[in-house]
Short mmCIF file of C-alpha atoms and ligand atoms in Angstrom, two decimals:
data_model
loop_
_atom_site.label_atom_id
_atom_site.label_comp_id
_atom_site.label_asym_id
_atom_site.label_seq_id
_atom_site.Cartn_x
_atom_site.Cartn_y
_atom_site.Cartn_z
CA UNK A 231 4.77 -17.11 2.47
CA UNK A 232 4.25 -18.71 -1.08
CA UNK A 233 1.42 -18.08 -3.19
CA UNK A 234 0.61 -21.66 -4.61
CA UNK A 235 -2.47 -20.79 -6.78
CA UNK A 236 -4.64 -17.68 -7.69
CA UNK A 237 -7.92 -18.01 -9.66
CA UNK A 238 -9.57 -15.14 -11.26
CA UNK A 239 -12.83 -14.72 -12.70
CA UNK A 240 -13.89 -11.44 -14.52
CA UNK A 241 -11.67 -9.94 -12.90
CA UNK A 242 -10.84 -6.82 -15.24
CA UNK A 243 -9.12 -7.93 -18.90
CA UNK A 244 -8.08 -10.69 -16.94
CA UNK A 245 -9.57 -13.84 -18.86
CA UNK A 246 -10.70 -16.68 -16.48
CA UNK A 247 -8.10 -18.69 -15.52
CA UNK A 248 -5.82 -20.59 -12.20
CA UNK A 249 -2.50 -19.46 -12.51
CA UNK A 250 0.34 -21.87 -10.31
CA UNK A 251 2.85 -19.23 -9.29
CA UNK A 252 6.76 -20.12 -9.45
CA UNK A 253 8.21 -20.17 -5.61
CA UNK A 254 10.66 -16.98 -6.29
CA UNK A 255 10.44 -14.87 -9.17
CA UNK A 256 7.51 -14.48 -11.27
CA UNK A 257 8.17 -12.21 -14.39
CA UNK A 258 4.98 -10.80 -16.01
CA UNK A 259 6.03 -9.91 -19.39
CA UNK A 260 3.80 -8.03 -22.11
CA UNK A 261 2.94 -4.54 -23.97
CA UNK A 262 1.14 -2.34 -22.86
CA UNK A 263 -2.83 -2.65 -21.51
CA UNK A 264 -2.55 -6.33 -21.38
CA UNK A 265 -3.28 -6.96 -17.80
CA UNK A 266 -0.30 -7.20 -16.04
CA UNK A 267 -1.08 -4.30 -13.09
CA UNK A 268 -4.30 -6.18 -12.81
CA UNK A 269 -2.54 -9.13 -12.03
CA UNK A 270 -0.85 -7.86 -9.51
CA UNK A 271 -4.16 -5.64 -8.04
CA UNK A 272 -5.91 -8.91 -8.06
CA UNK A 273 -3.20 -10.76 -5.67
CA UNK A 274 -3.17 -7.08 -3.70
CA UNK A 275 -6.80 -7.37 -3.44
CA UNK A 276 -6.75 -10.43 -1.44
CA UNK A 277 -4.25 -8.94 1.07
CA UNK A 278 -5.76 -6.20 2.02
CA UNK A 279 -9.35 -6.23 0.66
CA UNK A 280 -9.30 -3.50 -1.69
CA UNK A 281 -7.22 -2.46 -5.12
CA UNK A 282 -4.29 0.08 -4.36
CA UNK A 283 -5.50 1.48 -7.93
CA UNK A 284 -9.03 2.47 -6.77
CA UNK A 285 -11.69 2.54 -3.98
CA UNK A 286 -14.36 2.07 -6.39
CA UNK A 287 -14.46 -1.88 -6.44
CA UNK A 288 -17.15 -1.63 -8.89
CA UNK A 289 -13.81 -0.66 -11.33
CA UNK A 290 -12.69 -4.61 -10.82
CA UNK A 291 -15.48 -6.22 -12.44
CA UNK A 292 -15.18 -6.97 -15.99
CA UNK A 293 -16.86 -4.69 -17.89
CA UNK A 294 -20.50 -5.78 -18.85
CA UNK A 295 -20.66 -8.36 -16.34
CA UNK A 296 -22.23 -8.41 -12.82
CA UNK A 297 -19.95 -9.62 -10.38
CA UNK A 298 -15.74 -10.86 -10.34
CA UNK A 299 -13.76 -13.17 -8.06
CA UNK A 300 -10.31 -13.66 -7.17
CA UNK A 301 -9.53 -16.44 -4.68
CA UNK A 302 -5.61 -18.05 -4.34
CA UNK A 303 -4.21 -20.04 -1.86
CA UNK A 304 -0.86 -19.29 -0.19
CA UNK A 305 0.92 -21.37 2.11
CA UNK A 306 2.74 -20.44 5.29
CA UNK A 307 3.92 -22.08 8.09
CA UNK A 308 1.04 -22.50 10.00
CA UNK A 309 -0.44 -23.72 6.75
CA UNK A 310 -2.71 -22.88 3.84
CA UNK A 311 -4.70 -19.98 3.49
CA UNK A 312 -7.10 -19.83 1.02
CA UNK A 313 -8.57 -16.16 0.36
CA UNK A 314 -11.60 -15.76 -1.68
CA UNK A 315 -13.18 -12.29 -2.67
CA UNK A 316 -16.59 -11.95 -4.65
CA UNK A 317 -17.55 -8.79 -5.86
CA UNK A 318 -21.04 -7.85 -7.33
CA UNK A 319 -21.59 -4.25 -8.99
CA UNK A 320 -24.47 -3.53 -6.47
CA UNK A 321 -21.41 -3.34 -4.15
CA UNK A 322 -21.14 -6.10 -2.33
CA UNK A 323 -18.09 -7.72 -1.18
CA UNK A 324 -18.18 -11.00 0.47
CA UNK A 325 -14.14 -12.70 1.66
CA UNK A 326 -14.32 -15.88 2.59
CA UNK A 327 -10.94 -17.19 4.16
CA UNK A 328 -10.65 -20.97 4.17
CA UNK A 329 -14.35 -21.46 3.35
CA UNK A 330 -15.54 -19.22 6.13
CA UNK A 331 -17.46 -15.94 5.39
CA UNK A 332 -15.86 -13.06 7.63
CA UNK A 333 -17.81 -10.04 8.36
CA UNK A 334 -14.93 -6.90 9.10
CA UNK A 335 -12.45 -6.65 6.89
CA UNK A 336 -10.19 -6.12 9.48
CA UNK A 337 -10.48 -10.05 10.05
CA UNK A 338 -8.54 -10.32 6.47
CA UNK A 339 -5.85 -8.11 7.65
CA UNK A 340 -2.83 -10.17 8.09
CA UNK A 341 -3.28 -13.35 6.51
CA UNK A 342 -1.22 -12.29 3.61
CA UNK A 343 1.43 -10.05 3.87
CA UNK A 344 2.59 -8.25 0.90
CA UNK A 345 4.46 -5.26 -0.48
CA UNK A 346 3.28 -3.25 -3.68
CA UNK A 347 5.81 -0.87 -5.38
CA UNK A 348 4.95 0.37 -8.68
CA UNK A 349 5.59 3.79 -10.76
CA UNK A 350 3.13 5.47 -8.85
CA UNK A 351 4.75 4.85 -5.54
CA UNK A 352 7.11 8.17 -6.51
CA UNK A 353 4.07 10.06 -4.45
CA UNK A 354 5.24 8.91 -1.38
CA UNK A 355 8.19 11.02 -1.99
CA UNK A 356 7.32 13.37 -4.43
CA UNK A 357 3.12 14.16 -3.36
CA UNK A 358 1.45 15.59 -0.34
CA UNK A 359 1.19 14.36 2.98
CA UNK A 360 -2.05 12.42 2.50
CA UNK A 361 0.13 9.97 -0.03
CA UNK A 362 2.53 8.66 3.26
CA UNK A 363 -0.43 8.44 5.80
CA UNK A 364 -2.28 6.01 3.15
CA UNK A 365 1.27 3.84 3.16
CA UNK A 366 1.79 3.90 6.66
CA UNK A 367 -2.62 2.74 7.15
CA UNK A 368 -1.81 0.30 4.64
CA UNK A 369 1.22 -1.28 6.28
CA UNK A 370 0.27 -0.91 9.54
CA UNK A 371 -3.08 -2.92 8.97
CA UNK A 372 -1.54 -5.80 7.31
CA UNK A 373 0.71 -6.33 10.65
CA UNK A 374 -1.12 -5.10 13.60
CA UNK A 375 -5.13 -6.11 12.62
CA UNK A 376 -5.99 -3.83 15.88
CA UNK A 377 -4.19 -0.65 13.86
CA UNK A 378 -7.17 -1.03 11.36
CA UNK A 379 -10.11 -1.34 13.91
CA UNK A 380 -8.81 1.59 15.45
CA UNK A 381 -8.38 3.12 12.17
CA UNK A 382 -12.14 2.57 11.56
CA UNK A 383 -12.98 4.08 15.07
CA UNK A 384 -10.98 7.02 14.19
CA UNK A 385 -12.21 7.43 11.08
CA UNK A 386 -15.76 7.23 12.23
CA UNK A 387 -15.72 9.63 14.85
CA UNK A 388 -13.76 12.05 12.53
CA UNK A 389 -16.96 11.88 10.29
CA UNK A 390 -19.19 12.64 13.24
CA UNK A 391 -16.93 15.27 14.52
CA UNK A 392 -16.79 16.93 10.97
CA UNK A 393 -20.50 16.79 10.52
CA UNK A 394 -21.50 18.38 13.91
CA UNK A 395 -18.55 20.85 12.59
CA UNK A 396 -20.22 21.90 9.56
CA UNK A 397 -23.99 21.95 10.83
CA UNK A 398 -23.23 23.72 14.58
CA UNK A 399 -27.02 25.31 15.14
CA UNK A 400 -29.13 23.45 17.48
CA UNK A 401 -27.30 23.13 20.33
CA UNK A 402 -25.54 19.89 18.32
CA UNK A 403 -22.01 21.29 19.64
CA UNK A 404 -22.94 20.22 22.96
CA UNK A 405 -21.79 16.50 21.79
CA UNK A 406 -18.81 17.95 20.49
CA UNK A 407 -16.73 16.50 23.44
CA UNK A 408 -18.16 12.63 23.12
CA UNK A 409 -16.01 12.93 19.27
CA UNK A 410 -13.24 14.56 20.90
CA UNK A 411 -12.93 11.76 23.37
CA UNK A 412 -13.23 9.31 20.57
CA UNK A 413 -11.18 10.47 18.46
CA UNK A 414 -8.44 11.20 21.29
CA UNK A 415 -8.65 7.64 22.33
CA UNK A 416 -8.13 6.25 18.52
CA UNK A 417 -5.84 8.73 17.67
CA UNK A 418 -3.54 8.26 20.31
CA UNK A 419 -3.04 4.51 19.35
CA UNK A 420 -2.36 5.56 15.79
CA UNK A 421 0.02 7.79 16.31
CA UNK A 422 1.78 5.45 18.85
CA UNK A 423 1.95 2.67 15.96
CA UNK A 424 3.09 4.96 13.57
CA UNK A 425 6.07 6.63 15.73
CA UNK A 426 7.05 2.95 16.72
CA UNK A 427 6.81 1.89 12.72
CA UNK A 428 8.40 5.31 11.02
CA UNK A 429 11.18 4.69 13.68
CA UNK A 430 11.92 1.11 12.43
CA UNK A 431 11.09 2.19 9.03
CA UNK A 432 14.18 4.84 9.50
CA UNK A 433 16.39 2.45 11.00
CA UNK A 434 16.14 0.07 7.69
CA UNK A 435 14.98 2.87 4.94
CA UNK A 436 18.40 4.63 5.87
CA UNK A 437 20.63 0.92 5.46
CA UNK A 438 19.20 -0.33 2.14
CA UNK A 439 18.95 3.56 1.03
CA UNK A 440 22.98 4.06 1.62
CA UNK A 441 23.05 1.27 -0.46
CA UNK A 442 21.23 1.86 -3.42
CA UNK A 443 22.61 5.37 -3.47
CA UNK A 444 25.84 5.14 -2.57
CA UNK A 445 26.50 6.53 0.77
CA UNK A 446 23.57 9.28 0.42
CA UNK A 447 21.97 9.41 4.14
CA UNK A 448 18.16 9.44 4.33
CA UNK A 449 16.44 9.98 7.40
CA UNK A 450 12.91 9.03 8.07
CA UNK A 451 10.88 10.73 11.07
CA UNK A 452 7.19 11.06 11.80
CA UNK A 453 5.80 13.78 12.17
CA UNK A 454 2.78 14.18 14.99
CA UNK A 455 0.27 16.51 16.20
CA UNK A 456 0.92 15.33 19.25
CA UNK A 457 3.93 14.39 21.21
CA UNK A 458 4.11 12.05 24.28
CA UNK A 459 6.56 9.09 25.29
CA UNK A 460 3.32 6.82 25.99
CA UNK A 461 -0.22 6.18 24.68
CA UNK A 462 -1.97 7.34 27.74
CA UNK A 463 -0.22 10.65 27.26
CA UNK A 464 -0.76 11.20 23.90
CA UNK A 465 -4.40 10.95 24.31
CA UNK A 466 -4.24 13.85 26.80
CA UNK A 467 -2.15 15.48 24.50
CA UNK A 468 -4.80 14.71 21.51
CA UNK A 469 -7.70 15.54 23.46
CA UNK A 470 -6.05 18.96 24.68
CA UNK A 471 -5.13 19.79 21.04
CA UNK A 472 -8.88 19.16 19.93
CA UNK A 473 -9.81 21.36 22.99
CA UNK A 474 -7.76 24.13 22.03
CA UNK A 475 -8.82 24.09 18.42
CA UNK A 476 -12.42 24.23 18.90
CA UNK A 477 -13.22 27.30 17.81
CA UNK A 478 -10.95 27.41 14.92
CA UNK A 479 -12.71 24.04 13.59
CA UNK A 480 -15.78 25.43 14.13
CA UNK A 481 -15.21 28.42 11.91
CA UNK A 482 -13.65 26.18 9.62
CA UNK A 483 -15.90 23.36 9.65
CA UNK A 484 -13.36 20.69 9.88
CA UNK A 485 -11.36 19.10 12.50
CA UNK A 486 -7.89 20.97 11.52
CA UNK A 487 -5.28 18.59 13.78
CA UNK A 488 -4.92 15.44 14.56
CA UNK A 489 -3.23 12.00 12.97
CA UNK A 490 -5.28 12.33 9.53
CA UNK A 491 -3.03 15.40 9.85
CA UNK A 492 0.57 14.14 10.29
CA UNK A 493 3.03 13.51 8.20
CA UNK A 494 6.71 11.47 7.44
CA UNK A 495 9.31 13.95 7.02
CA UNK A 496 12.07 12.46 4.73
CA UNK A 497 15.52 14.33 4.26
CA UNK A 498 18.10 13.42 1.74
CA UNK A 499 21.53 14.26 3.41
CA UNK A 500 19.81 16.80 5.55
CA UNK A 501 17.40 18.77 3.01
CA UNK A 502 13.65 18.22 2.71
CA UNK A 503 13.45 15.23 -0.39
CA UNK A 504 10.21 16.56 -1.33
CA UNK A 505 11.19 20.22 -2.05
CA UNK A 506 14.75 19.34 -3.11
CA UNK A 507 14.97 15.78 -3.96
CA UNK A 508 15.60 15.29 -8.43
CA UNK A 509 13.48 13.19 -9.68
CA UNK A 510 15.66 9.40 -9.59
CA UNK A 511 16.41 10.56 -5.57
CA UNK A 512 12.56 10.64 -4.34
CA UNK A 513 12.46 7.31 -6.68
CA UNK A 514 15.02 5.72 -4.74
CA UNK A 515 13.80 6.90 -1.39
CA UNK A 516 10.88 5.29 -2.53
CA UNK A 517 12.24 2.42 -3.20
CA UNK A 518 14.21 2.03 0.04
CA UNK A 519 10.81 2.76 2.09
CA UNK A 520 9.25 -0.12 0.56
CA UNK A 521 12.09 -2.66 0.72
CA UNK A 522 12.33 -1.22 4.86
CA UNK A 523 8.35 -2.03 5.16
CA UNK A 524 9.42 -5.25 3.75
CA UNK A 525 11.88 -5.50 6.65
CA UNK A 526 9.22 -4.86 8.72
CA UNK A 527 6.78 -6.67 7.61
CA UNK A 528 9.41 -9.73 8.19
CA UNK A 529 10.45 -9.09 11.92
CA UNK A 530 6.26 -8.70 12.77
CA UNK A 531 5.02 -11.84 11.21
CA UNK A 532 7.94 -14.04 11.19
CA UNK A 533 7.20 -14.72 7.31
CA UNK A 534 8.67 -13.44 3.89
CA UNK A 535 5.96 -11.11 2.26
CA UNK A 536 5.25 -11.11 -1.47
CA UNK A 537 6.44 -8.47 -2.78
CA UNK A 538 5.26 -7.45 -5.88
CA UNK A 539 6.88 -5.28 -8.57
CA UNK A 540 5.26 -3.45 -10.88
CA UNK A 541 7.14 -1.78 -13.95
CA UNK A 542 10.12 -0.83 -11.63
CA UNK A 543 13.30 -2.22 -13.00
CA UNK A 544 13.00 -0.79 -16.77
CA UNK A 545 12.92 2.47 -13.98
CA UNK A 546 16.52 1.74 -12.70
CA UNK A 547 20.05 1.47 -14.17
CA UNK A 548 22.29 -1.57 -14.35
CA UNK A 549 23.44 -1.22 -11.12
CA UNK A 550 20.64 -0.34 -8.97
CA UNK A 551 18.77 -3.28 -10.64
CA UNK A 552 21.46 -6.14 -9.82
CA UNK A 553 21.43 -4.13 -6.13
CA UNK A 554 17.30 -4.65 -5.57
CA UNK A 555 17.60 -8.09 -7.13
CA UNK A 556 20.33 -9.22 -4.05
CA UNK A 557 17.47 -7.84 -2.26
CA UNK A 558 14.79 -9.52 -3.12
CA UNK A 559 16.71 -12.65 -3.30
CA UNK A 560 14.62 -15.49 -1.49
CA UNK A 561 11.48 -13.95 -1.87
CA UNK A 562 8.53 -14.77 -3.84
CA UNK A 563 8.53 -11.68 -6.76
CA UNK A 564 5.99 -10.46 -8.83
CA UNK A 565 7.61 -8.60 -11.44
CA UNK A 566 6.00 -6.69 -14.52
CA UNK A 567 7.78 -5.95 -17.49
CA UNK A 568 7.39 -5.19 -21.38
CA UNK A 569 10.80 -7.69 -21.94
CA UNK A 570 12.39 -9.40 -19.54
CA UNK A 571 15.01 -9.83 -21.98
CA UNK A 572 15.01 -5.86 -23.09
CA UNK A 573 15.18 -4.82 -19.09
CA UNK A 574 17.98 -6.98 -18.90
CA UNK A 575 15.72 -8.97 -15.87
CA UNK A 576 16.85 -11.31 -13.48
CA UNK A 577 18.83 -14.46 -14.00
CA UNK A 578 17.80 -16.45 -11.27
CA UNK A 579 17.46 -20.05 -12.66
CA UNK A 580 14.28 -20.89 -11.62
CA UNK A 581 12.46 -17.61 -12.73
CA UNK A 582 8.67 -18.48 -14.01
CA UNK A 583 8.34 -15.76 -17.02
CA UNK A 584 4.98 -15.73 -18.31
CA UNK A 585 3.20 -14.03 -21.12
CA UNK A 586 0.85 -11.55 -20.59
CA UNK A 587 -1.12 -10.97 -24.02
CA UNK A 588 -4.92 -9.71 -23.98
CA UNK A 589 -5.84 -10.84 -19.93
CA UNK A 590 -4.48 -14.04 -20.71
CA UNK A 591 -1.01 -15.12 -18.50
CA UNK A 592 1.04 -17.96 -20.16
CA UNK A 593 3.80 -19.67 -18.95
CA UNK A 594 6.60 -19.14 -21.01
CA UNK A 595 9.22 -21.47 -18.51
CA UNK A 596 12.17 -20.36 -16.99
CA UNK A 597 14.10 -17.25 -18.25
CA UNK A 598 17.87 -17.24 -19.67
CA UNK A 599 19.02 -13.79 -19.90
CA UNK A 600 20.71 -13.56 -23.90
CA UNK A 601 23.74 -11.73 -24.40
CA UNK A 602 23.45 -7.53 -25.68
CA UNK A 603 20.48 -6.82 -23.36
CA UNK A 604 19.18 -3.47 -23.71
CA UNK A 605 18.02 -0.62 -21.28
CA UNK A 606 14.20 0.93 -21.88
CA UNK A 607 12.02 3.05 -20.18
CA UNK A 608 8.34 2.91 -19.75
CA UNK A 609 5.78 5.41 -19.31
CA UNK A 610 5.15 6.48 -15.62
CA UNK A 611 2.15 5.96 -14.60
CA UNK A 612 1.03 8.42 -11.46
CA UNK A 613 -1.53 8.64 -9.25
CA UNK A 614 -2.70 11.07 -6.22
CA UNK A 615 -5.32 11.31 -3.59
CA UNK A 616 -6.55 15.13 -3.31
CA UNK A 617 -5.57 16.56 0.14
CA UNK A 618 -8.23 17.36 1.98
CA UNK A 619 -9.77 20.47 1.98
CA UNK A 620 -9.31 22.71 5.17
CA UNK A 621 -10.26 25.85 3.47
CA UNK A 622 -12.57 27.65 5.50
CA UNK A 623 -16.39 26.77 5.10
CA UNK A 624 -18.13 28.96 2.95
CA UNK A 625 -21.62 30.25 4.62
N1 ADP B 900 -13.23 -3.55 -15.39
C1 ADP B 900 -12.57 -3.78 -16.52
N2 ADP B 900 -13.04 -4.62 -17.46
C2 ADP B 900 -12.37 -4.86 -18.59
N3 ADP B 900 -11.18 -4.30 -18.89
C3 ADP B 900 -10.66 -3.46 -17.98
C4 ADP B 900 -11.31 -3.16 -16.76
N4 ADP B 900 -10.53 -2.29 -16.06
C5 ADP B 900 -9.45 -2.06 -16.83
N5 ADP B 900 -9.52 -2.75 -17.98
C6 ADP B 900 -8.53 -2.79 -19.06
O1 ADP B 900 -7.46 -3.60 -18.68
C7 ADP B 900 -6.38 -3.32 -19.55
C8 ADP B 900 -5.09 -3.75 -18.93
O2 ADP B 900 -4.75 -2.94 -17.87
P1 ADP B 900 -3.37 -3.08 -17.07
O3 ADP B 900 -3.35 -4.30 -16.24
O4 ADP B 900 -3.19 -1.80 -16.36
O5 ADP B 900 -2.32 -3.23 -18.26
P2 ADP B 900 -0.73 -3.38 -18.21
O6 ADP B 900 -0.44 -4.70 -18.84
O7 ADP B 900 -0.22 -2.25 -19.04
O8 ADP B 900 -0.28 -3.29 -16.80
C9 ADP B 900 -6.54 -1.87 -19.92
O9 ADP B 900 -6.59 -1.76 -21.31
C10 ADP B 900 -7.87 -1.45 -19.33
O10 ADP B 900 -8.64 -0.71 -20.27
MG1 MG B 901 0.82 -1.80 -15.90
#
């Protein structure tokens, strides 16, 4: 998939303007706080519905004014799509995809694909547990719509569950086993998805990974409250395990198992990356996660997904750069950078570099690498969910 035009309107720094994106690589160049991450949140935005920065949407308006819009079209085989989101600070969101309002956001899942790696994806690695399960709800809903209505239904019965949990008088417990159901049933399709999608993940993650770091094995493996070979199973399994823990979530006042439990265990030649992993490792484990949900992303839909690239290469060395641009060869790149021609960036011919200065993105034309490039580094930028809280409930 190609995006062929993106249009933003108070959308952060981002000055109003309709950008025409180059068919492969698109190299964002500019200091500091000029608006390049928003670019990229702004074509993430349209994927998925929401900014991988924030949940606050609020956050994306410019600030002063009352409401933002991105819209772009992008063209795939079946044709164009055209998404638009409006925002308004009283919170409403309203997507529109080729003209037509929809009503779940799950109807936006799917219509573009695309794959966000920036500084802050070291926390898949590196961060708790609740850092993987947002990657693997993230990915999974862009390719299997269904994954994020049953995310939804899981979700809201974990609420209900919770909140009978915390306020038991009454008698309320007596519904505890209508949430249990529910959130068996859910569960046990989210945890199918994700065993089926961690194993593929491993499969690839483990390939590119032996690559990038020369021969070093990495194994990928998820990591479940419950274990069965099918779905029907695992929702006995689920609904047993919810059973069993009654008691122990009631004095707790919080459901204490279950998939918004699990976890992706991730081993670098055989030892945990998280505990043991340096620092460059749990980047490149990173990095060979998201290229592999790339992979994925590819065999599901049939399509290339946009992959866009935030501050990663001034990240790498010589080597590992030239080894993620053969990568990312025929795909349509988003790439950040403070100098293309510092980071020593790619050479393709037909590169579209483009200034970022003050939330305004000018085309610069096509990029010719100069002799004596020069390595920099750039300031990380890191960001974390909290884990949830299962201390026990205070009365
Ligand atoms: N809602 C908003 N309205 C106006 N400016 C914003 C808003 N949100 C963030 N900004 C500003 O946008 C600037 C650019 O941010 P960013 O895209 O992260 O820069 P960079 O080019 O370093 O990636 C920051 O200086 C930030 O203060
Ligand atoms: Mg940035």
């Amino acid at each position: 998939m190609r995006l062929t035009s993106l249009t933003l309107n108070r959308y952060r720094n981002l000055e109003p303007q309709t950008l025409k994106p180059g068919p492969l690589q698109n190299i964002l160049a500019g200091s500091n706080a000029q608006g390049k991450t928003n670019l990229l949140e702004a074509i993430y935005v349209c994927c998925v519905g929401r900014s991988h920065q924030t949940v606050r949407d609020r956050e994306l308006i410019r600030w002063g004014e009352e409401t933002a819009s991105v819209s772009l079209d992008c063209a795939r085989r079946d044709g164009i799509h055209r998404i638009e989101v409006g925002l308004t600070l009283s919170g409403r969101k309203t997507i529109r995809i080729n003209g037509s309002p929809i009503h779940r956001i799950g109807d936006l899942m799917g219509h573009i694909n695309a794959v966000i790696f920036t500084p802050a994806e070291l926390s898949l690695v590196r961060d708790g547990p609740s850092c993987r399960r947002r990657f693997l709800n993230m990915s999974l809903s862009q390719i299997r719509p269904d994954y994020f209505l049953w995310l939804q239904r899981y979700h809201q019965a974990l609420s209900q569950r919770n909140a009978l949990l915390r306020a038991p008088e009454g008698g309320v417990l007596a519904t505890l086993p209508v949430w249990d159901a529910q959130l068996a049933r859910a569960g046990a399709r989210l945890t199918a998805d994700r065993r089926d999608f961690c194993a593929r993940l491993a499969v690839h993650a483990s390939e590119i990974h032996a690559e990038l770091a020369g021969g070093e094995s990495f194994t990928v493996s998820y990591s479940a409250a419950a274990e069965a070979d099918d779905t029907e199973r695992l929702e006995a399994a689920l609904l047993a395990l919810l059973i069993n823990n009654r008691e122990n979530d009631v004095r707790r006042g919080i459901t204490t198992a279950g998939p918004h439990r699990d976890d992706i265990v991730l081993r670098i030649d055989g030892a945990d990356a998280r505990v043991y992993g340096s620092q460059g490792q749990k980047r490149t484990c990173a990095l060979s996660m998201k290229l592999a949900e790339r992979e994925i992303m590819r065999e599901e839909t049939g399509e290339e997904p946009l992959l866009l690239l935030d501050d990663v290469f001034s990240e790498l060395d010589g080597e590992r750069r030239r080894m993620l641009l053969g990568f990312i060869g025929g795909t349509q790149t988003f790439i950040t950078c403070v100098s293309a021609e510092q980071e020593g960036l790619p050479r393709q011919e037909d590169a579209l570099v483009c200034d970022v200065i003050a939330g305004r993105i000018r085309p610069r034309g096509r990029y010719r690498a100069e002799p004596g490039e020069r390595e920099t580094g750039s300031d990380d930028i890191f960001t974390d969910e909290p884990e949830p809280s299962d201390a026990p409930r205070q009365t």
